Each structure stands twice: as structure tokens, then as C-alpha cells.
PDB file of C-alpha atoms in Angstrom:
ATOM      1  CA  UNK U  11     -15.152 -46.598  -1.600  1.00  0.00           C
ATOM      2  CA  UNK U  12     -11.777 -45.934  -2.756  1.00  0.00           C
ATOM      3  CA  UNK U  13      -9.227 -44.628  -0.805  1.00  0.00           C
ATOM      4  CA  UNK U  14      -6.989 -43.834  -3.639  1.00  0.00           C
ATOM      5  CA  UNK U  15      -5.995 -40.164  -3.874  1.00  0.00           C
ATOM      6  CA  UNK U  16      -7.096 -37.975  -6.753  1.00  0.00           C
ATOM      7  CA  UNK U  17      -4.749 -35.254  -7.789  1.00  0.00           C
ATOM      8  CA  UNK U  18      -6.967 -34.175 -10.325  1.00  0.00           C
ATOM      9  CA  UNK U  19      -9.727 -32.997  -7.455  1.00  0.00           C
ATOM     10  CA  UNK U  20      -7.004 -31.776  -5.266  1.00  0.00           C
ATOM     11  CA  UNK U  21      -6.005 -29.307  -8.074  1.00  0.00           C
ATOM     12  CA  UNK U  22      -9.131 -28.263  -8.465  1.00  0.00           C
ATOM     13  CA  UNK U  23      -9.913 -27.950  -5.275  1.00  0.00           C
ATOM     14  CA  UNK U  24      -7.103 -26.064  -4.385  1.00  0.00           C
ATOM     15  CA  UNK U  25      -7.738 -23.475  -7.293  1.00  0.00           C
ATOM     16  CA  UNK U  26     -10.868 -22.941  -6.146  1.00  0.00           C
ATOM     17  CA  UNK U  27      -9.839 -21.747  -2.285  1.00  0.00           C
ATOM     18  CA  UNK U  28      -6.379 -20.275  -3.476  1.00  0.00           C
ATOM     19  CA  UNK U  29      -9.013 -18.196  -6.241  1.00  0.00           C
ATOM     20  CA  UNK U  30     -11.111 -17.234  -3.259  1.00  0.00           C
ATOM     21  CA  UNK U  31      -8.496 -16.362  -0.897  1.00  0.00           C
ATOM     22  CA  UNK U  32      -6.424 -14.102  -3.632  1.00  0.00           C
ATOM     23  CA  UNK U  33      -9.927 -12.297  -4.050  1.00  0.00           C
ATOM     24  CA  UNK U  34     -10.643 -11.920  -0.430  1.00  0.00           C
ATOM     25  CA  UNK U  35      -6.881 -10.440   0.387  1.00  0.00           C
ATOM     26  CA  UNK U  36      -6.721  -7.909  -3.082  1.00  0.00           C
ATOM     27  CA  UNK U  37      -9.922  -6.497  -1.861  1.00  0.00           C
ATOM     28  CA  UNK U  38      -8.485  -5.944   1.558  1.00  0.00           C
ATOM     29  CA  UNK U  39      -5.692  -4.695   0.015  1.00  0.00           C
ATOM     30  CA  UNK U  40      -7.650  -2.496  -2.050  1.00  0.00           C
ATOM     31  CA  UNK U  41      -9.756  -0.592   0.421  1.00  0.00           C
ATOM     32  CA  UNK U  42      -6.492  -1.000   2.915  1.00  0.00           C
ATOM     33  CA  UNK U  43      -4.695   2.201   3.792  1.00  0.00           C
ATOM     34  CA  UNK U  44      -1.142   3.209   2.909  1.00  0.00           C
ATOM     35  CA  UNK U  45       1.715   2.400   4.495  1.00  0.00           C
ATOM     36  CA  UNK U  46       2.062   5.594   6.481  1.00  0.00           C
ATOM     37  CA  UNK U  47      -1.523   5.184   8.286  1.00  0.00           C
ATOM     38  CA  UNK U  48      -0.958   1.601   8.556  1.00  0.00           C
ATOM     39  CA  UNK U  49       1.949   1.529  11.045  1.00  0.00           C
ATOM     40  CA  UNK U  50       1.238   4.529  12.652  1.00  0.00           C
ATOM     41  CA  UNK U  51      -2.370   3.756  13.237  1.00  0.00           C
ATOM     42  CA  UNK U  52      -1.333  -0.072  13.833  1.00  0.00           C
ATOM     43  CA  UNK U  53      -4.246  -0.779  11.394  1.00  0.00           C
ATOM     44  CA  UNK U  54      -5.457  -4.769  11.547  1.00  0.00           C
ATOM     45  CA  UNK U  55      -8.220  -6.088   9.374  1.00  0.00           C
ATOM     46  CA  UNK U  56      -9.503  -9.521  10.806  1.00  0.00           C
ATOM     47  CA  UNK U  57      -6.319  -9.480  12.861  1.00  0.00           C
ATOM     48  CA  UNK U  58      -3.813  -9.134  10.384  1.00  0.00           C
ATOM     49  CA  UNK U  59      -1.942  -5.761   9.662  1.00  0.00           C
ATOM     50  CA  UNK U  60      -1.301  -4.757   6.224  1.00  0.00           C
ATOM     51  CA  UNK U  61       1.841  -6.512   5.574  1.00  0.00           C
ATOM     52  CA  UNK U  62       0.759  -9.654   6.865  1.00  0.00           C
ATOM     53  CA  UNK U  63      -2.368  -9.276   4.298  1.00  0.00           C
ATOM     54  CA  UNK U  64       0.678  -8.719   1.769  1.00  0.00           C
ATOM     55  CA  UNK U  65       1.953 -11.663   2.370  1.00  0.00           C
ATOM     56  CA  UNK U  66      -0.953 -13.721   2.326  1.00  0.00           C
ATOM     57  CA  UNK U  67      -1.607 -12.000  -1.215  1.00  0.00           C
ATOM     58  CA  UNK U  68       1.828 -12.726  -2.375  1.00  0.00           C
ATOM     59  CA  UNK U  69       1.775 -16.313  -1.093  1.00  0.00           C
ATOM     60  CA  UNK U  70      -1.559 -17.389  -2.620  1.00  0.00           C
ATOM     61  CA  UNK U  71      -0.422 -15.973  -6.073  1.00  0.00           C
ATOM     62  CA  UNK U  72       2.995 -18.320  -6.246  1.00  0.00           C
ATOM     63  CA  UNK U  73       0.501 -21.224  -4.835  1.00  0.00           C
ATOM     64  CA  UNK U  74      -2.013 -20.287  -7.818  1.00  0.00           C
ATOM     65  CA  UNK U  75       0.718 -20.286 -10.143  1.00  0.00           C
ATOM     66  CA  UNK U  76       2.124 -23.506  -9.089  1.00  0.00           C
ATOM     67  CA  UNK U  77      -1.568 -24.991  -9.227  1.00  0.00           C
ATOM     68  CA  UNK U  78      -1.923 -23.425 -12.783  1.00  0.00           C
ATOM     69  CA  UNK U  79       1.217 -25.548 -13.763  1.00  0.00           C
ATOM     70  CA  UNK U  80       0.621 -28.668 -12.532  1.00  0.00           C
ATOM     71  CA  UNK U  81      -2.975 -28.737 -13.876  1.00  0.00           C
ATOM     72  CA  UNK U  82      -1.073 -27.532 -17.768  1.00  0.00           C
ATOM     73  CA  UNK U  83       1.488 -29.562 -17.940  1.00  0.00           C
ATOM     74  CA  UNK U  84       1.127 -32.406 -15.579  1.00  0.00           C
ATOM     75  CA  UNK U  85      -2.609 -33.307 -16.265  1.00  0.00           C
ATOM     76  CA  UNK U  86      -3.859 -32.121 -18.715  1.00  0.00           C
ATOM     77  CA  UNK U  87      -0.863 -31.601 -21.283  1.00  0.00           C
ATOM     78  CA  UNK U  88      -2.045 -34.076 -23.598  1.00  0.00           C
ATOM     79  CA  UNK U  89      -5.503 -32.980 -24.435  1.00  0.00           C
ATOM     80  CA  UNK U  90      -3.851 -29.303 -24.650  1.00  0.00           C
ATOM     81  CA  UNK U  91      -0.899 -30.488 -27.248  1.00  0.00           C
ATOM     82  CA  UNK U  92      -3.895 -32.671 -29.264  1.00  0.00           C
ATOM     83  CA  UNK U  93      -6.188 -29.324 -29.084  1.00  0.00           C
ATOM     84  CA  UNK U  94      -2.995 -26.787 -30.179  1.00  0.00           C
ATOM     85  CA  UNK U  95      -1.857 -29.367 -32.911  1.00  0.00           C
ATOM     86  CA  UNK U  96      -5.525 -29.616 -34.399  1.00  0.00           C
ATOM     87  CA  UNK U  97      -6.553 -26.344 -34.409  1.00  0.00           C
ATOM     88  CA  UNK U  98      -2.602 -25.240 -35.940  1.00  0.00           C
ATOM     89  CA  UNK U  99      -3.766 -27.751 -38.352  1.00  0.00           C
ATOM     90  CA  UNK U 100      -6.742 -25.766 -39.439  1.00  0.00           C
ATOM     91  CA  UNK U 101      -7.575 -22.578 -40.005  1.00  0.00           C
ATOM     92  CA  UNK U 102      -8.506 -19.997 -36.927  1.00  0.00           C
ATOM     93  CA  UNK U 103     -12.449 -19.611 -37.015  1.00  0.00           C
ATOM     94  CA  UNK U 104     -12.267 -17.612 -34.146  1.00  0.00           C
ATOM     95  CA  UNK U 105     -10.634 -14.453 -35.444  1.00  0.00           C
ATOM     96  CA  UNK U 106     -12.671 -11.669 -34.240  1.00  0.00           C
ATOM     97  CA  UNK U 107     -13.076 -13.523 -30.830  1.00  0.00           C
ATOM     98  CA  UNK U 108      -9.382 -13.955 -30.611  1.00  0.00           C
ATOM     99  CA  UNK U 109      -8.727  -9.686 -31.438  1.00  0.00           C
ATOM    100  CA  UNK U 110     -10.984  -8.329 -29.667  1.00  0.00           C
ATOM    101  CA  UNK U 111      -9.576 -10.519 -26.238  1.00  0.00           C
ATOM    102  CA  UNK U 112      -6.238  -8.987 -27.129  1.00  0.00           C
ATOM    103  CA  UNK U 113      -7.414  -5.239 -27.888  1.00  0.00           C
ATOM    104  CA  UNK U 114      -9.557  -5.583 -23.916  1.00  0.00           C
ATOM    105  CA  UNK U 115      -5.986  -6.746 -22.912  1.00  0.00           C
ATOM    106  CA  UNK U 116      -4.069  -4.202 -24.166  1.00  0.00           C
ATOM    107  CA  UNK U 117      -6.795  -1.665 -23.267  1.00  0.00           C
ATOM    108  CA  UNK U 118      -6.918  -2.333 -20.094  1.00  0.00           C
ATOM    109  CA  UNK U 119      -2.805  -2.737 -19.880  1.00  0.00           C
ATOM    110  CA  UNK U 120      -2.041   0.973 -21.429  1.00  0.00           C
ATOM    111  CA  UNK U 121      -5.079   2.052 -19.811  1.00  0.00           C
ATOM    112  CA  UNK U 122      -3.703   1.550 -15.877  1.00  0.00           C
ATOM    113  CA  UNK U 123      -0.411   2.434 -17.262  1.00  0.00           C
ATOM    114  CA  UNK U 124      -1.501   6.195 -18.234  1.00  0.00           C
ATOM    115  CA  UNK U 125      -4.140   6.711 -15.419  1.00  0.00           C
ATOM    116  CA  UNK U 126      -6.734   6.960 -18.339  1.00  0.00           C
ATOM    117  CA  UNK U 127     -10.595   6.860 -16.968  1.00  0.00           C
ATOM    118  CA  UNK U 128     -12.383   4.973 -16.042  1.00  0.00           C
ATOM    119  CA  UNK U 129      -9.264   2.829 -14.357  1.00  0.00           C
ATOM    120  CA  UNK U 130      -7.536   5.887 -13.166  1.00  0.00           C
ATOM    121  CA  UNK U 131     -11.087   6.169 -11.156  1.00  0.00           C
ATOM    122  CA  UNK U 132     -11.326   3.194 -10.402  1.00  0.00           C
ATOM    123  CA  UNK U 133      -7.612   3.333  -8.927  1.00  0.00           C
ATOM    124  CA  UNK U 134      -8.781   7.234  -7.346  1.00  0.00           C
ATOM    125  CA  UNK U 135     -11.441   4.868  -5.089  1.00  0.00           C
ATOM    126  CA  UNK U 136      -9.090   2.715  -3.667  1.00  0.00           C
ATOM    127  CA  UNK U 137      -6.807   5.576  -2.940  1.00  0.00           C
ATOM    128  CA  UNK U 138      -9.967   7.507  -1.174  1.00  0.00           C
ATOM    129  CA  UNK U 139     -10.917   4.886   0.810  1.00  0.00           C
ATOM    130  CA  UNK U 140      -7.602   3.838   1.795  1.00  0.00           C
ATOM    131  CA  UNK U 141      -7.267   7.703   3.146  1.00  0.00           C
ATOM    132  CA  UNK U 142     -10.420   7.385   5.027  1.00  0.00           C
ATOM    133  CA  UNK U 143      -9.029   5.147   7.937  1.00  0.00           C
ATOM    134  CA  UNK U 144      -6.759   7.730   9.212  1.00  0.00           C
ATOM    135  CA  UNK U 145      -8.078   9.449  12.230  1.00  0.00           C
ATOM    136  CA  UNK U 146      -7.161  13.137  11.901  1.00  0.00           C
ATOM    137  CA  UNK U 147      -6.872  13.299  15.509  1.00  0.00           C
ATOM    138  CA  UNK U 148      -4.076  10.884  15.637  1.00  0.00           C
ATOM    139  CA  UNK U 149      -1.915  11.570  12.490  1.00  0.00           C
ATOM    140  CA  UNK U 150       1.446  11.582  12.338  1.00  0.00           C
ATOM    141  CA  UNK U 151       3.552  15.015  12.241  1.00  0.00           C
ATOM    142  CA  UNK U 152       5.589  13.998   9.648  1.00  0.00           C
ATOM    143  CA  UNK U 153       5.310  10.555   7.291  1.00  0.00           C
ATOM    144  CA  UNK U 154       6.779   7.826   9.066  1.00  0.00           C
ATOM    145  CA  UNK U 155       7.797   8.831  12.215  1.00  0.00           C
ATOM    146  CA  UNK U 156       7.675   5.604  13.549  1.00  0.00           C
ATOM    147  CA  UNK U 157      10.581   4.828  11.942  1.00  0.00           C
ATOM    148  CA  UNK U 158      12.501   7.529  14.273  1.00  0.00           C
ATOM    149  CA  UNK U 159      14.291   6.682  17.575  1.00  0.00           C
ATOM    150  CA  UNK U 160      12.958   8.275  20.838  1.00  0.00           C
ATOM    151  CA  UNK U 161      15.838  10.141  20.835  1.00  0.00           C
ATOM    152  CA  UNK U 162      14.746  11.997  17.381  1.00  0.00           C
ATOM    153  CA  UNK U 163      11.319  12.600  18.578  1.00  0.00           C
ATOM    154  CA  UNK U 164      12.165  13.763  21.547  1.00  0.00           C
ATOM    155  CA  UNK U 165      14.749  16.780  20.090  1.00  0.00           C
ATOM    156  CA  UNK U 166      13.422  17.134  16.643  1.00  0.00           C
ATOM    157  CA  UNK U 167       9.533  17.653  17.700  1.00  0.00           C
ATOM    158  CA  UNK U 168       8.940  17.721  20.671  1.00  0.00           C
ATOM    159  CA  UNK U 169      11.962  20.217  22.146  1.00  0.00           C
ATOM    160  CA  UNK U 170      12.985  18.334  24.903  1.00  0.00           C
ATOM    161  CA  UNK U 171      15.516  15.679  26.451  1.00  0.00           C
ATOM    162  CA  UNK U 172      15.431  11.815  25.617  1.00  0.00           C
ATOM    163  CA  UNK U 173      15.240  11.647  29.172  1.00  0.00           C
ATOM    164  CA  UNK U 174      12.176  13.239  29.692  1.00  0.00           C
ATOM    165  CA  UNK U 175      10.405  11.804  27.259  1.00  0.00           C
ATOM    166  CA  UNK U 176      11.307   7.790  28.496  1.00  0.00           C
ATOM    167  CA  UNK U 177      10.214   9.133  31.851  1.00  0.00           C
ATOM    168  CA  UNK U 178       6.845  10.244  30.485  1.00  0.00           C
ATOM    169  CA  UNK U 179       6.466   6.593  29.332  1.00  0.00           C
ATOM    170  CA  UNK U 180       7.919   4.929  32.334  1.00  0.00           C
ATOM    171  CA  UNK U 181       5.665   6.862  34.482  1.00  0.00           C
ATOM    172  CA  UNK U 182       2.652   5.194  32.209  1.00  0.00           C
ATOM    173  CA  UNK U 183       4.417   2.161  32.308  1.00  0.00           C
ATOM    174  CA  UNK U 184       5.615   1.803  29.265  1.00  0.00           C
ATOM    175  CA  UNK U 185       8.848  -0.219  28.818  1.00  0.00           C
ATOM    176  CA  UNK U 186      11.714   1.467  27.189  1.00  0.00           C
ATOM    177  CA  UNK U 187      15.447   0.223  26.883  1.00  0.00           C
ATOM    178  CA  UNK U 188      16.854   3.514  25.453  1.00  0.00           C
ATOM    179  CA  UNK U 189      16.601   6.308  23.599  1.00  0.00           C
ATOM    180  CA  UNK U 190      18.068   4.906  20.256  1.00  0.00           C
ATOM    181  CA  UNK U 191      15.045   2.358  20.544  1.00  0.00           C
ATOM    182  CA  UNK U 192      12.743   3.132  17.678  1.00  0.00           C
ATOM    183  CA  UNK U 193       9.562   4.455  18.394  1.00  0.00           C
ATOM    184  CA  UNK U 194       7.373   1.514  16.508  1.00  0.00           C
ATOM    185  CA  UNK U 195      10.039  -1.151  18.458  1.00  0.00           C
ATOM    186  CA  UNK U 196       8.664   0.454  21.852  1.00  0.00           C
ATOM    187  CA  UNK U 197       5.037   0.529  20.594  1.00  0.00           C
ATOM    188  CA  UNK U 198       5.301  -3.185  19.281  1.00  0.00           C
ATOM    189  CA  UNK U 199       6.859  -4.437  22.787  1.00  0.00           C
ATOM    190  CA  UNK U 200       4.364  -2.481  24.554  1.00  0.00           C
ATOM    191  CA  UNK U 201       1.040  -4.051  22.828  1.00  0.00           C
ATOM    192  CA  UNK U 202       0.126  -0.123  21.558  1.00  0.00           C
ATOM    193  CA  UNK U 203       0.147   1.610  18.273  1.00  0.00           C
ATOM    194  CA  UNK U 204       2.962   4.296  17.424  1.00  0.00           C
ATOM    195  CA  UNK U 205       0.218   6.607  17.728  1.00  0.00           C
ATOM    196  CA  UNK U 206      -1.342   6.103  20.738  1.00  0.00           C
ATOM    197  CA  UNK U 207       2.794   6.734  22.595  1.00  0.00           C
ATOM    198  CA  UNK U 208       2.567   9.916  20.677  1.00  0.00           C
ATOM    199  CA  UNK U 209      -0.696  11.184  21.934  1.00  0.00           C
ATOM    200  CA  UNK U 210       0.650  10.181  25.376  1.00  0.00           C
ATOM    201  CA  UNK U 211       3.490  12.196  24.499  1.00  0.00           C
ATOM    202  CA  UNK U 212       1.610  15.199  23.821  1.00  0.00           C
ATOM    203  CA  UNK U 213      -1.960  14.547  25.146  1.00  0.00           C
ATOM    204  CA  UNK U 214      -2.894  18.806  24.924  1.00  0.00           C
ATOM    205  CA  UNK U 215      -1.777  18.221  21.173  1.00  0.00           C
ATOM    206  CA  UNK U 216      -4.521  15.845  19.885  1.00  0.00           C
ATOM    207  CA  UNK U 217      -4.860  18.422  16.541  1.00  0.00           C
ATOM    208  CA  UNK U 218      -1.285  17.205  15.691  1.00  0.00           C
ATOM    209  CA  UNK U 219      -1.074  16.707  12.004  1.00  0.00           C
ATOM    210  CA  UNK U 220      -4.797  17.487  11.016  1.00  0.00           C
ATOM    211  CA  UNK U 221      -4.612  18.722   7.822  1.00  0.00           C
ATOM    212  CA  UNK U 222      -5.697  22.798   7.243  1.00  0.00           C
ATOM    213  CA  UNK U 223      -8.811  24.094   5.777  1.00  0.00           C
ATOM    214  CA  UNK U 224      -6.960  25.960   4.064  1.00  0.00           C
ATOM    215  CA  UNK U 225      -5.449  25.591   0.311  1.00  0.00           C
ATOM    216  CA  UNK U 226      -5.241  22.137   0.743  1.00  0.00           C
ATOM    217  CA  UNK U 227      -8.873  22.088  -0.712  1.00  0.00           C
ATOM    218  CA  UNK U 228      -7.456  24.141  -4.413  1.00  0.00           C
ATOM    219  CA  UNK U 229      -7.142  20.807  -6.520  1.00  0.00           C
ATOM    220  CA  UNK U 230      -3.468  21.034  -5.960  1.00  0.00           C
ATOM    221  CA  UNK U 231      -3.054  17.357  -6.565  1.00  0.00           C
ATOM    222  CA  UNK U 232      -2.361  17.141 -10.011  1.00  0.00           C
ATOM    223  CA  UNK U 233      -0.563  20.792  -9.943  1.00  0.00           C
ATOM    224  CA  UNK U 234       3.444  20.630 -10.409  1.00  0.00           C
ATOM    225  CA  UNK U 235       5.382  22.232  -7.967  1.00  0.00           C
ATOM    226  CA  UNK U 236       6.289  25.006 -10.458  1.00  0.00           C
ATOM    227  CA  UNK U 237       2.254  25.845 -10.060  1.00  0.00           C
ATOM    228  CA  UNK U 238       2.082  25.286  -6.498  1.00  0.00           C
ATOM    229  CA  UNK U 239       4.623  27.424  -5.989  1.00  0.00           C
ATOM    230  CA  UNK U 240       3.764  30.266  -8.040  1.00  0.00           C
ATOM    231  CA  UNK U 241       0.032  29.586  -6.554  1.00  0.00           C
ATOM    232  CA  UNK U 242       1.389  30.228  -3.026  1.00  0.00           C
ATOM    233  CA  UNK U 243       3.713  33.035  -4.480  1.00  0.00           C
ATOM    234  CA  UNK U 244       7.084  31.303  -3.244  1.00  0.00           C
ATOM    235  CA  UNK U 245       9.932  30.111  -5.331  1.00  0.00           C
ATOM    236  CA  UNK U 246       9.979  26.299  -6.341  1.00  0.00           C
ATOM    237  CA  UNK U 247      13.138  26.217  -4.825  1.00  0.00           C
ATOM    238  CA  UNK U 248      12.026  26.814  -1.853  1.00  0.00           C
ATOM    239  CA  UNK U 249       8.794  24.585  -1.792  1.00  0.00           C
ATOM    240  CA  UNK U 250      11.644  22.099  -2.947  1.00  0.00           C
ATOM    241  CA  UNK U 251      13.739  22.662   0.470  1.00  0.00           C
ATOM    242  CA  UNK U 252      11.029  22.647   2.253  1.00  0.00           C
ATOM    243  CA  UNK U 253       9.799  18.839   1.638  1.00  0.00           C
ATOM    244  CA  UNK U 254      13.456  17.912   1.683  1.00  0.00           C
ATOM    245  CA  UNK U 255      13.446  19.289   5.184  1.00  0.00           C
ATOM    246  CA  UNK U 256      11.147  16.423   5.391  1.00  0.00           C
ATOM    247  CA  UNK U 257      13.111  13.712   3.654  1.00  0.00           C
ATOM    248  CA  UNK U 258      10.845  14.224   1.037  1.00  0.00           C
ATOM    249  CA  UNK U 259      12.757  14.486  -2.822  1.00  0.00           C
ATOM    250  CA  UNK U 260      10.792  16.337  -5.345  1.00  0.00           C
ATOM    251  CA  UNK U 261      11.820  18.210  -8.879  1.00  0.00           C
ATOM    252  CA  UNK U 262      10.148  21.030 -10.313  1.00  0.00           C
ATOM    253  CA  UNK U 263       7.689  19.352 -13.200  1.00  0.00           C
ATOM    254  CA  UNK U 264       6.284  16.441 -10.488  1.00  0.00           C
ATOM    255  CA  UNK U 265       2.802  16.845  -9.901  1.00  0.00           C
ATOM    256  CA  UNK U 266       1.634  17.058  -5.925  1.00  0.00           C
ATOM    257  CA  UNK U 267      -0.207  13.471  -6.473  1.00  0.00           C
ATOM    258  CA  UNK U 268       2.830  11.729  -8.273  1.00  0.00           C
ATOM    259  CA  UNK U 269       5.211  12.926  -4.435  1.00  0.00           C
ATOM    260  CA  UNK U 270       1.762  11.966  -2.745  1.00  0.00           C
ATOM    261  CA  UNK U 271       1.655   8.635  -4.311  1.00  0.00           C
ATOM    262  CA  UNK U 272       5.680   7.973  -3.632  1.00  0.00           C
ATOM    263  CA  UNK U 273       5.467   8.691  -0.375  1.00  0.00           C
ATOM    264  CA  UNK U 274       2.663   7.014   0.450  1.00  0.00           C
ATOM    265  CA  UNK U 275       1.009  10.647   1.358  1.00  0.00           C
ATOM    266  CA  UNK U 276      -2.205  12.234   0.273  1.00  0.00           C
ATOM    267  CA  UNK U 277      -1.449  15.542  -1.682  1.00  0.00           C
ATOM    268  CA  UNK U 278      -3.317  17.800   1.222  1.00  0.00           C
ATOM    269  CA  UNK U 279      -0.644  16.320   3.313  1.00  0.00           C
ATOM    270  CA  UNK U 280       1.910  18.221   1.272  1.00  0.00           C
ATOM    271  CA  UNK U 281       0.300  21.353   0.860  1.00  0.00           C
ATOM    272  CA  UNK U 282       0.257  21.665   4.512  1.00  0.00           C
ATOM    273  CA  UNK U 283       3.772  20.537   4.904  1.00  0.00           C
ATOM    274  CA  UNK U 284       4.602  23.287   2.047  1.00  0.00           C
ATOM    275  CA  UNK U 285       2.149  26.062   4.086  1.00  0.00           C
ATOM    276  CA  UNK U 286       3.631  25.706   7.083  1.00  0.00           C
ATOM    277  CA  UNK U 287       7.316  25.999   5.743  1.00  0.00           C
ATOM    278  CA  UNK U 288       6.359  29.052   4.451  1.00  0.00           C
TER     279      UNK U 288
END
């Protein structure tokens, strides 16, 4: 048996696992759900949150890549060159082939790019089942609010002193250095989600941030906010002040889903934000 080492079969074998792995992690990342819901929620799939599932996608693509080259132009560039010269050499027989592989390409390309169906549907089922990991129960007030020191929370929501609310978690035994600390810092030290402080913040407020049956349920996603506003009989000014209110920028001719889909928000989520500015 030889012990010599074959970089040919390492190549191939590594394309094959790095091929399986980037498949694995895009459907994870597919069905995964946005940013918002991940760090408030502290979502983990097989132990790994979403950005660490980002990174393992990212990673496996530049190792795929590299894998790609080396099998090109380091082992097989020879037979490629001798293929490209004799077929240059002769005329293409394999014309229709070879148009129809670049009109599926360019489908598919301007397709995504325009939201045209069937990929904008396909894109709308990601999006829905993303969505569907957030327990209503525990959603944030606002997008993001993990990102907000205790001190924020503490005035801004929950109308009270810093003080107060560290005591609350000290009494739980929480650890806190301060009320600057950021409210996903404390949950991270503390082995908890942002979410799970909050609803020991407020535990007679478990409805916090559950979305309204209310006109949330209008197809107001791919409505502008001229129409939303006129719908709900207020000035698009002022639907505009209100989501600023929540450091949310909007203009006038952006559709709902389009803010939604910047903010990593569902469109419901700013119809309720808009109802209850009103």
C-alpha cells in the first residue's frame, strides 16, 4: 500500500463535505429567523445561533472556492487548456445547449432581482417560516431592544429608575455591573436570552409586543405609506414620525414589506407600531 498522499482525492474529497456542509448551513439559514427574533429569542439550531451558522456559511464558501481553484488550475489545467483550444478550434455544436444555460441564468438572475414568481415565493417561504419561531408571548416591544442599556429600558419603557430595575435582577440573581451595561451583555453573562430578563422585568406583561388583530391582517405589506396612511386616515407625515420615533427611517412611496424587510421586521409589526402611535 502506498503511503504517498493524493491531492487529487483530497480535493475531491473536500468538495464533496465543503458541498454538503454549504447545503446543510443555507438551509438553516433559510428557514432561520431574522435578526430581530434571533437575539432576542437567543435562537440556536444544533447549538449554534444564527451568526455562528453565518459564519460557518461564509467560511465553507471561501473553502469551496479555494477547492474550485486548485482543482482548475492546479490539476486539471492542462486537460481544460487542450479541451478550450480544441473546441475554439472547431465550430460550437452545442449552440442551443449553450443559450438556453445562459437564458435559465439570466432568468433566474433578473428573476430574484424583481421579486418575480415563482422566486419571489419561493423567497415569501423562507421569510414565513423564519417569522414562525417568534413566540408572541415573548416579543420584543420595539426591534432590537437588546441593543439598549438597562438604563434605556428602564426610563424609556418601563417608567422607572435604573436602580430599580438592577434590583429586580439582583434579587433573581442576576449579575449586573451597571446600568449602561447593555441588556444582551447582561443576558449573555447570565446564560439567559434578552427575552427571558424582560419577561422577568415585567412578568404581568407576557402580551408585550403581540401583534393586534386588528388591521394588521388588511394586506398592508405591499401598501406604501402614502396608502397606509390614507387607509388609517392619518397624514404620511405623521405615520413617518411615528416609526422614526422608533429609529425606524421611511419615505412616502416605500412599501410596508420593503421597511419590513430593512429592518428585519414583519410588516404586521409596523402596522401595529403605526396603530398605536395613532
Amino acid at each position: 500500500m502506498s503511503n504517498r498522499f493524493h491531492f487529487r482525492s483530497f480535493v475531491a474529497f473536500g468538495l464533496f463535505f465543503a458541498i454538503v456542509w454549504l447545503l446543510v448551513s443555507g438551509t438553516v439559514l433559510y428557514v432561520s429567523p431574522p435578526g430581530r427574533i434571533a437575539h432576542w429569542q437567543h435562537w440556536l439550531l444544533l447549538g449554534l445561533s444564527k451568526e455562528q451558522w453565518q459564519a460557518q456559511h461564509t467560511l465553507f464558501s471561501y473553502f469551496f472556492i479555494l477547492l474550485t481553484i486548485w482543482h482548475i488550475f492546479f490539476l486539471n489545467w492542462r486537460n481544460l487548456w487542450s479541451y478550450v483550444k480544441l473546441k475554439s478550434s472547431s465550430q460550437m455544436r452545442k449552440k442551443k445547449e449553450f443559450a438556453f444555460a445562459v437564458l435559465v441564468f439570466l432568468g433566474v438572475l433578473m428573476g430574484t432581482h424583481l421579486q418575480l414568481p415563482p422566486f419571489s415565493s419561493f423567497y415569501d417561504l423562507g421569510e414565513t417560516i423564519g417569522f414562525s419561531w417568534e413566540e408572541k408571548q415573548k416579543a420584543a416591544p420595539i426591534p432590537h431592544m437588546e441593543n439598549l442599556s438597562l438604563d434605556e429600558v428602564a426610563q424609556k419603557y418601563l417608567k422607572q429608575e435604573a436602580e430599580e430595575l438592577i434590583e429586580t435582577l439582583r434579587v433573581v440573581g442576576i449579575q449586573v455591573e451597571g446600568k449602561e451595561q447593555l441588556l444582551k451583555d447582561v443576558a449573555q453573562k447570565n446564560g439567559k436570552s434578552p427575552a427571558q430578563l424582560y419577561a422577568i422585568l415585567v412578568p404581568a406583561q407576557g402580551h408585550v409586543g403581540q401583534p393586534r388583530q386588528g388591521g394588521s391582517g388588511k394586506g398592508y405589506g405591499r401598501m406604501t405609506i402614502e396608502e397606509v396612511a390614507a387607509d388609517m386616515g392619518l397624514e404620511p407625515e405623521t405615520v413617518i414620525s411615528t416609526l422614526k420615533a422608533h429609529q425606524i427611517q421611511a419615505s412616502p412611496s416605500q412599501s410596508l414589506k420593503e421597511i419590513a424587510s430593512e429592518y428585519h421586521m414583519h410588516p404586521s409589526e409596523l402596522v401595529k407600531l403605526i396603530e398605536e402611535g395613532k
